[in-house]
PDB file of C-alpha atoms in Angstrom:
ATOM      1  CA  ASP A  17      -1.548  11.127   1.849  1.00 54.00           C
ATOM      2  CA  THR A  18      -2.917   9.857   5.150  1.00 74.00           C
ATOM      3  CA  GLY A  19      -0.472   7.673   6.061  1.00 92.00           C
ATOM      4  CA  VAL A  20       0.006   5.454   9.360  1.00 95.00           C
ATOM      5  CA  SER A  21      -0.266   8.291  12.408  1.00 96.00           C
ATOM      6  CA  GLN A  22       0.639   8.227  16.210  1.00 97.00           C
ATOM      7  CA  ASP A  23       0.209  10.366  18.951  1.00 97.00           C
ATOM      8  CA  PRO A  24       1.398  11.190  21.281  1.00 97.00           C
ATOM      9  CA  ARG A  25       4.912  11.648  19.363  1.00 96.00           C
ATOM     10  CA  HIS A  26       7.185  11.645  22.720  1.00 97.00           C
ATOM     11  CA  LYS A  27       6.212  10.301  26.109  1.00 97.00           C
ATOM     12  CA  ILE A  28       7.981  11.073  29.157  1.00 98.00           C
ATOM     13  CA  THR A  29       6.590   9.282  32.707  1.00 98.00           C
ATOM     14  CA  LYS A  30       7.866   8.561  36.359  1.00 97.00           C
ATOM     15  CA  ARG A  31       8.427   5.312  36.850  1.00 97.00           C
ATOM     16  CA  GLY A  32       5.043   3.166  38.339  1.00 97.00           C
ATOM     17  CA  GLN A  33       2.725   5.120  36.125  1.00 98.00           C
ATOM     18  CA  ASN A  34       0.639   3.943  33.216  1.00 98.00           C
ATOM     19  CA  VAL A  35       0.704   4.993  29.471  1.00 98.00           C
ATOM     20  CA  THR A  36      -1.632   5.148  26.695  1.00 98.00           C
ATOM     21  CA  PHE A  37       0.158   5.275  22.791  1.00 98.00           C
ATOM     22  CA  ARG A  38      -2.907   5.325  20.203  1.00 98.00           C
ATOM     23  CA  CYS A  39      -1.931   4.248  16.650  1.00 98.00           C
ATOM     24  CA  ASP A  40      -4.668   5.173  13.347  1.00 97.00           C
ATOM     25  CA  PRO A  41      -3.912   3.191  11.097  1.00 96.00           C
ATOM     26  CA  ILE A  42      -4.406   3.825   7.054  1.00 94.00           C
ATOM     27  CA  SER A  43      -8.090   3.466   6.993  1.00 91.00           C
ATOM     28  CA  GLU A  44      -8.368   0.710   4.232  1.00 86.00           C
ATOM     29  CA  HIS A  45      -5.928  -1.570   6.053  1.00 90.00           C
ATOM     30  CA  ASN A  46      -7.239  -4.076   8.001  1.00 90.00           C
ATOM     31  CA  ARG A  47      -4.218  -5.661   9.507  1.00 91.00           C
ATOM     32  CA  LEU A  48      -2.242  -3.563  12.513  1.00 93.00           C
ATOM     33  CA  TYR A  49       1.160  -4.123  14.187  1.00 93.00           C
ATOM     34  CA  TRP A  50       2.648  -3.086  17.302  1.00 95.00           C
ATOM     35  CA  TYR A  51       6.554  -3.009  17.463  1.00 94.00           C
ATOM     36  CA  ARG A  52       8.668  -1.997  19.980  1.00 94.00           C
ATOM     37  CA  GLN A  53      12.543  -0.705  19.006  1.00 94.00           C
ATOM     38  CA  THR A  54      15.619   0.114  21.495  1.00 93.00           C
ATOM     39  CA  LEU A  55      18.619   2.167  20.321  1.00 89.00           C
ATOM     40  CA  GLY A  56      20.789   0.382  17.677  1.00 87.00           C
ATOM     41  CA  GLN A  57      18.602  -2.567  17.665  1.00 89.00           C
ATOM     42  CA  GLY A  58      15.931  -3.312  15.055  1.00 89.00           C
ATOM     43  CA  PRO A  59      12.054  -3.137  15.426  1.00 90.00           C
ATOM     44  CA  GLU A  60      10.716  -6.315  17.872  1.00 90.00           C
ATOM     45  CA  PHE A  61       7.351  -7.463  16.998  1.00 89.00           C
ATOM     46  CA  LEU A  62       4.948  -6.774  19.831  1.00 92.00           C
ATOM     47  CA  THR A  63       1.333  -7.974  19.004  1.00 92.00           C
ATOM     48  CA  TYR A  64      -1.111  -7.679  15.526  1.00 89.00           C
ATOM     49  CA  PHE A  65      -4.323  -7.539  14.968  1.00 92.00           C
ATOM     50  CA  GLN A  66      -6.944  -8.343  11.905  1.00 90.00           C
ATOM     51  CA  ASN A  67      -9.779  -6.082  12.430  1.00 91.00           C
ATOM     52  CA  GLU A  68     -10.270  -6.389  15.605  1.00 92.00           C
ATOM     53  CA  ALA A  69      -8.984  -9.610  16.598  1.00 92.00           C
ATOM     54  CA  GLN A  70      -5.701 -10.085  18.244  1.00 91.00           C
ATOM     55  CA  LEU A  71      -4.354 -12.521  16.282  1.00 87.00           C
ATOM     56  CA  GLU A  72      -0.750 -13.163  17.576  1.00 85.00           C
ATOM     57  CA  LYS A  73       1.473 -11.600  20.777  1.00 87.00           C
ATOM     58  CA  SER A  74       5.035 -11.981  21.008  1.00 86.00           C
ATOM     59  CA  ARG A  75       6.501 -13.348  24.371  1.00 84.00           C
ATOM     60  CA  LEU A  76       7.716  -9.527  24.911  1.00 79.00           C
ATOM     61  CA  LEU A  77       4.503  -8.236  25.639  1.00 83.00           C
ATOM     62  CA  SER A  78       3.937  -8.917  29.283  1.00 85.00           C
ATOM     63  CA  ASP A  79       1.212  -8.551  31.611  1.00 91.00           C
ATOM     64  CA  ARG A  80       1.731  -5.302  32.035  1.00 95.00           C
ATOM     65  CA  PHE A  81       1.362  -4.124  28.191  1.00 95.00           C
ATOM     66  CA  SER A  82      -2.203  -4.672  26.615  1.00 95.00           C
ATOM     67  CA  ALA A  83      -3.275  -3.252  23.414  1.00 96.00           C
ATOM     68  CA  GLU A  84      -6.764  -2.965  21.470  1.00 95.00           C
ATOM     69  CA  ARG A  85      -7.952  -2.386  18.640  1.00 96.00           C
ATOM     70  CA  PRO A  86     -12.181  -1.966  19.722  1.00 91.00           C
ATOM     71  CA  LYS A  87     -13.909  -1.219  16.630  1.00 87.00           C
ATOM     72  CA  GLY A  88     -11.413  -2.236  13.644  1.00 85.00           C
ATOM     73  CA  SER A  89      -9.993   1.047  13.393  1.00 91.00           C
ATOM     74  CA  PHE A  90      -7.486   2.566  15.570  1.00 96.00           C
ATOM     75  CA  SER A  91      -5.309   0.753  18.363  1.00 97.00           C
ATOM     76  CA  THR A  92      -4.111   1.569  21.957  1.00 97.00           C
ATOM     77  CA  LEU A  93      -1.328   0.491  23.446  1.00 97.00           C
ATOM     78  CA  GLU A  94      -1.132   0.698  27.423  1.00 97.00           C
ATOM     79  CA  ILE A  95       1.811   0.142  29.573  1.00 97.00           C
ATOM     80  CA  GLN A  96       0.697  -0.362  33.084  1.00 97.00           C
ATOM     81  CA  ARG A  97       3.085   0.110  36.198  1.00 97.00           C
ATOM     82  CA  THR A  98       6.227   1.312  33.689  1.00 97.00           C
ATOM     83  CA  GLU A  99       9.425   0.276  34.330  1.00 96.00           C
ATOM     84  CA  GLN A 100      12.552   1.908  33.109  1.00 96.00           C
ATOM     85  CA  GLY A 101      13.435  -0.396  30.857  1.00 95.00           C
ATOM     86  CA  ASP A 102       9.966   0.152  28.777  1.00 96.00           C
ATOM     87  CA  SER A 103      11.859   3.496  27.362  1.00 97.00           C
ATOM     88  CA  ALA A 104      11.840   2.649  23.531  1.00 96.00           C
ATOM     89  CA  MET A 105      10.686   3.980  20.352  1.00 97.00           C
ATOM     90  CA  TYR A 106       7.090   1.989  20.059  1.00 97.00           C
ATOM     91  CA  LEU A 107       6.516   1.800  16.142  1.00 96.00           C
ATOM     92  CA  CYS A 108       2.849   1.005  14.414  1.00 96.00           C
ATOM     93  CA  ALA A 109       2.419  -0.242  10.645  1.00 93.00           C
ATOM     94  CA  SER A 110      -0.699  -1.231   9.088  1.00 92.00           C
ATOM     95  CA  SER A 111      -1.184  -3.258   5.597  1.00 89.00           C
ATOM     96  CA  GLU A 112      -3.865  -4.724   3.743  1.00 84.00           C
ATOM     97  CA  THR A 113      -4.351  -8.618   4.873  1.00 65.00           C
ATOM     98  CA  THR A 114      -0.681  -9.660   3.677  1.00 60.00           C
ATOM     99  CA  ASP A 115       0.683  -6.750   2.156  1.00 64.00           C
ATOM    100  CA  THR A 116       3.399  -4.774   2.907  1.00 82.00           C
ATOM    101  CA  GLN A 117       3.489  -2.863   6.469  1.00 87.00           C
ATOM    102  CA  TYR A 118       3.559   0.677   6.217  1.00 91.00           C
ATOM    103  CA  PHE A 119       4.840   2.644   9.469  1.00 93.00           C
ATOM    104  CA  GLY A 120       3.919   5.527  11.263  1.00 95.00           C
ATOM    105  CA  PRO A 121       6.770   7.899  12.728  1.00 94.00           C
ATOM    106  CA  GLY A 122       6.394   6.021  16.160  1.00 96.00           C
ATOM    107  CA  THR A 123       6.019   7.353  19.697  1.00 97.00           C
ATOM    108  CA  ARG A 124       9.741   7.904  22.027  1.00 97.00           C
ATOM    109  CA  LEU A 125       8.658   6.662  25.252  1.00 98.00           C
ATOM    110  CA  THR A 126      11.391   7.676  28.345  1.00 97.00           C
ATOM    111  CA  VAL A 127      10.400   6.514  32.142  1.00 98.00           C
ATOM    112  CA  LEU A 128      12.822   8.246  34.503  1.00 96.00           C
TER     113      LEU A 128
ATOM    114  CA  LEU B   1      10.499 -17.843  10.269  1.00 57.00           C
ATOM    115  CA  ALA B   2      13.658 -17.488   8.380  1.00 65.00           C
ATOM    116  CA  LYS B   3      16.707 -15.862  10.072  1.00 81.00           C
ATOM    117  CA  THR B   4      18.275 -13.244   7.995  1.00 89.00           C
ATOM    118  CA  THR B   5      22.061 -11.949   8.310  1.00 91.00           C
ATOM    119  CA  GLN B   6      23.298  -8.359   7.066  1.00 94.00           C
ATOM    120  CA  PRO B   7      26.523  -6.438   6.943  1.00 96.00           C
ATOM    121  CA  ILE B   8      26.209  -4.555  10.319  1.00 95.00           C
ATOM    122  CA  SER B   9      27.853  -1.225   8.541  1.00 96.00           C
ATOM    123  CA  MET B  10      28.723   0.101   4.972  1.00 97.00           C
ATOM    124  CA  ASP B  11      30.034   2.877   3.734  1.00 97.00           C
ATOM    125  CA  SER B  12      30.356   4.829   0.689  1.00 97.00           C
ATOM    126  CA  TYR B  13      30.556   8.031  -1.201  1.00 97.00           C
ATOM    127  CA  GLU B  14      27.903  10.307  -2.652  1.00 97.00           C
ATOM    128  CA  GLY B  15      27.386   8.704  -6.454  1.00 96.00           C
ATOM    129  CA  GLN B  16      28.251   5.241  -6.451  1.00 97.00           C
ATOM    130  CA  GLU B  17      26.299   2.087  -6.380  1.00 97.00           C
ATOM    131  CA  VAL B  18      25.614   0.734  -3.219  1.00 98.00           C
ATOM    132  CA  ASN B  19      24.984  -3.090  -3.074  1.00 98.00           C
ATOM    133  CA  ILE B  20      23.779  -4.769   0.432  1.00 97.00           C
ATOM    134  CA  THR B  21      23.534  -8.365   0.578  1.00 96.00           C
ATOM    135  CA  CYS B  22      21.661 -10.074   2.864  1.00 94.00           C
ATOM    136  CA  SER B  23      21.408 -14.271   3.975  1.00 94.00           C
ATOM    137  CA  HIS B  24      18.559 -16.246   4.335  1.00 91.00           C
ATOM    138  CA  ASN B  25      19.787 -19.839   3.911  1.00 92.00           C
ATOM    139  CA  ASN B  26      16.088 -21.191   5.386  1.00 88.00           C
ATOM    140  CA  ILE B  27      14.363 -19.237   3.236  1.00 89.00           C
ATOM    141  CA  ALA B  28      10.647 -21.178   2.584  1.00 86.00           C
ATOM    142  CA  THR B  29       8.770 -21.415  -0.448  1.00 88.00           C
ATOM    143  CA  ASN B  30       6.513 -19.462   0.156  1.00 84.00           C
ATOM    144  CA  ASP B  31       8.355 -16.346   1.790  1.00 86.00           C
ATOM    145  CA  TYR B  32       8.929 -13.256   0.018  1.00 88.00           C
ATOM    146  CA  ILE B  33      11.802 -11.363   0.721  1.00 90.00           C
ATOM    147  CA  THR B  34      11.496  -7.324   1.413  1.00 90.00           C
ATOM    148  CA  TRP B  35      13.744  -4.382   2.608  1.00 93.00           C
ATOM    149  CA  TYR B  36      12.960  -1.350   4.381  1.00 94.00           C
ATOM    150  CA  GLN B  37      14.796   1.775   4.932  1.00 96.00           C
ATOM    151  CA  GLN B  38      14.662   3.948   8.313  1.00 96.00           C
ATOM    152  CA  PHE B  39      16.024   7.542   9.203  1.00 94.00           C
ATOM    153  CA  PRO B  40      16.601   8.068  12.846  1.00 89.00           C
ATOM    154  CA  SER B  41      13.574   8.620  15.060  1.00 85.00           C
ATOM    155  CA  GLN B  42      11.382   7.540  12.020  1.00 90.00           C
ATOM    156  CA  GLY B  43       9.579   4.524  11.423  1.00 93.00           C
ATOM    157  CA  PRO B  44      10.657   2.299   8.756  1.00 93.00           C
ATOM    158  CA  ARG B  45       9.646   2.623   4.858  1.00 93.00           C
ATOM    159  CA  PHE B  46       8.773  -0.061   2.120  1.00 91.00           C
ATOM    160  CA  ILE B  47      11.848  -0.321  -0.212  1.00 94.00           C
ATOM    161  CA  ILE B  48      11.063  -3.035  -2.538  1.00 93.00           C
ATOM    162  CA  GLN B  49       9.578  -6.667  -2.614  1.00 91.00           C
ATOM    163  CA  GLY B  50      10.484  -9.711  -4.550  1.00 92.00           C
ATOM    164  CA  TYR B  51      10.579 -13.401  -4.712  1.00 92.00           C
ATOM    165  CA  LYS B  52      13.173 -14.614  -7.563  1.00 92.00           C
ATOM    166  CA  THR B  53      15.185 -12.890 -10.192  1.00 91.00           C
ATOM    167  CA  LYS B  54      15.285  -9.477 -10.069  1.00 95.00           C
ATOM    168  CA  VAL B  55      12.758  -6.456  -9.233  1.00 95.00           C
ATOM    169  CA  THR B  56      13.138  -2.618  -9.761  1.00 95.00           C
ATOM    170  CA  ASN B  57      11.581   0.385  -8.614  1.00 95.00           C
ATOM    171  CA  GLU B  58      12.048   4.436  -8.820  1.00 93.00           C
ATOM    172  CA  VAL B  59      14.364   3.703  -5.649  1.00 92.00           C
ATOM    173  CA  ALA B  60      16.261   0.976  -5.951  1.00 96.00           C
ATOM    174  CA  SER B  61      16.303  -3.303  -7.439  1.00 97.00           C
ATOM    175  CA  LEU B  62      16.748  -6.043  -5.834  1.00 97.00           C
ATOM    176  CA  PHE B  63      18.729  -9.241  -7.081  1.00 97.00           C
ATOM    177  CA  ILE B  64      17.599 -12.803  -6.039  1.00 97.00           C
ATOM    178  CA  PRO B  65      19.519 -15.445  -6.778  1.00 96.00           C
ATOM    179  CA  ALA B  66      18.270 -18.845  -8.289  1.00 95.00           C
ATOM    180  CA  ASP B  67      18.251 -20.729  -4.972  1.00 95.00           C
ATOM    181  CA  ARG B  68      16.919 -17.565  -3.235  1.00 95.00           C
ATOM    182  CA  LYS B  69      19.267 -18.211  -0.271  1.00 94.00           C
ATOM    183  CA  SER B  70      20.461 -14.420  -0.594  1.00 95.00           C
ATOM    184  CA  SER B  71      19.545 -11.071  -1.857  1.00 96.00           C
ATOM    185  CA  THR B  72      21.090  -8.124  -3.107  1.00 97.00           C
ATOM    186  CA  LEU B  73      19.170  -4.971  -2.446  1.00 97.00           C
ATOM    187  CA  SER B  74      21.429  -2.360  -5.091  1.00 98.00           C
ATOM    188  CA  LEU B  75      20.909   1.661  -4.477  1.00 97.00           C
ATOM    189  CA  PRO B  76      22.179   3.403  -7.652  1.00 94.00           C
ATOM    190  CA  ARG B  77      24.083   6.842  -7.534  1.00 93.00           C
ATOM    191  CA  VAL B  78      23.782   7.145  -3.457  1.00 97.00           C
ATOM    192  CA  SER B  79      23.312  10.622  -2.503  1.00 96.00           C
ATOM    193  CA  LEU B  80      23.923  11.796   1.377  1.00 97.00           C
ATOM    194  CA  SER B  81      20.035  11.107   1.775  1.00 96.00           C
ATOM    195  CA  ASP B  82      20.678   7.563   1.152  1.00 96.00           C
ATOM    196  CA  THR B  83      22.656   7.319   4.781  1.00 97.00           C
ATOM    197  CA  ALA B  84      20.031   5.248   6.930  1.00 97.00           C
ATOM    198  CA  VAL B  85      19.563   1.376   8.094  1.00 97.00           C
ATOM    199  CA  TYR B  86      18.323  -0.604   5.739  1.00 97.00           C
ATOM    200  CA  TYR B  87      16.481  -4.047   7.105  1.00 94.00           C
ATOM    201  CA  CYS B  88      15.633  -7.343   4.883  1.00 92.00           C
ATOM    202  CA  LEU B  89      12.492  -8.982   5.991  1.00 89.00           C
ATOM    203  CA  VAL B  90      11.864 -12.602   5.176  1.00 87.00           C
ATOM    204  CA  GLY B  91       8.374 -14.156   5.308  1.00 81.00           C
ATOM    205  CA  ASP B  92       5.242 -16.135   3.868  1.00 72.00           C
ATOM    206  CA  ARG B  93       2.772 -13.111   2.934  1.00 64.00           C
ATOM    207  CA  ARG B  94       0.416 -15.325   3.039  1.00 58.00           C
ATOM    208  CA  ASN B  95       0.350 -16.696   6.311  1.00 53.00           C
ATOM    209  CA  THR B  96      -1.712 -15.991   9.107  1.00 49.00           C
ATOM    210  CA  ASN B  97       1.380 -15.407  10.918  1.00 51.00           C
ATOM    211  CA  ALA B  98       3.024 -12.649   8.730  1.00 49.00           C
ATOM    212  CA  GLY B  99       2.808  -9.926  11.458  1.00 53.00           C
ATOM    213  CA  LYS B 100       5.273 -11.469  13.004  1.00 59.00           C
ATOM    214  CA  SER B 101       8.549 -10.230  11.281  1.00 65.00           C
ATOM    215  CA  THR B 102      11.442 -10.387  11.921  1.00 74.00           C
ATOM    216  CA  PHE B 103      13.517  -7.208  11.169  1.00 81.00           C
ATOM    217  CA  GLY B 104      17.075  -8.439  12.682  1.00 80.00           C
ATOM    218  CA  ASP B 105      19.703  -5.523  13.609  1.00 83.00           C
ATOM    219  CA  GLY B 106      20.168  -4.181   9.585  1.00 93.00           C
ATOM    220  CA  THR B 107      23.014  -2.431   7.639  1.00 97.00           C
ATOM    221  CA  THR B 108      23.733   1.202   8.805  1.00 97.00           C
ATOM    222  CA  LEU B 109      24.756   2.732   5.453  1.00 97.00           C
ATOM    223  CA  THR B 110      27.116   5.813   5.670  1.00 97.00           C
ATOM    224  CA  VAL B 111      26.978   7.932   2.466  1.00 97.00           C
ATOM    225  CA  LYS B 112      30.240  10.263   2.321  1.00 96.00           C
ATOM    226  CA  PRO B 113      30.764  13.613   0.465  1.00 94.00           C
TER     227      PRO B 113
END
């Protein structure tokens, strides 16, 4: 079973550095989503792709955040000039068109 | 997107049946109800989804009354490993903006021995 995978699982960085996370969705899924989750709260939607097209972006996705899915397969989420408030778990999920979302294990980011 | 309301926390004991109710008064005609389970340091995991009446799978049952303004996730005979956060989501599966799922803060279920 090749579920959704995310890399790295943990990232510690210093404030002001750039970080990039990768998500590999389930192969036949054409939709890919990014969420952010802080301790004690539910996941917050950031953005989603249908194939390579980025169809929706949350207001949470500031100018320092950018996501890509160049070939409609894997996706990357980059955070530029990280701030301590960016510390969170970043979750990726994929689905077939309008079906159930399957989540990866997440990338935990700590900004010092 | 319909807003959902769940209890913040629930306690239970091993072997008991647990029912977690979610209110979604503004549910739309095309909206489905989906429940996810999340363990610490893991992504949410799909449990069950339904539109009306009752849905049952190997893990849980979902009860949805006729007015669909609420739903109840039923976990039979819980064990310690069912301790997790449970999220209720409401959304239109056919909507092109279906990716914008609103999770809320979920219900933290603690199962005690």
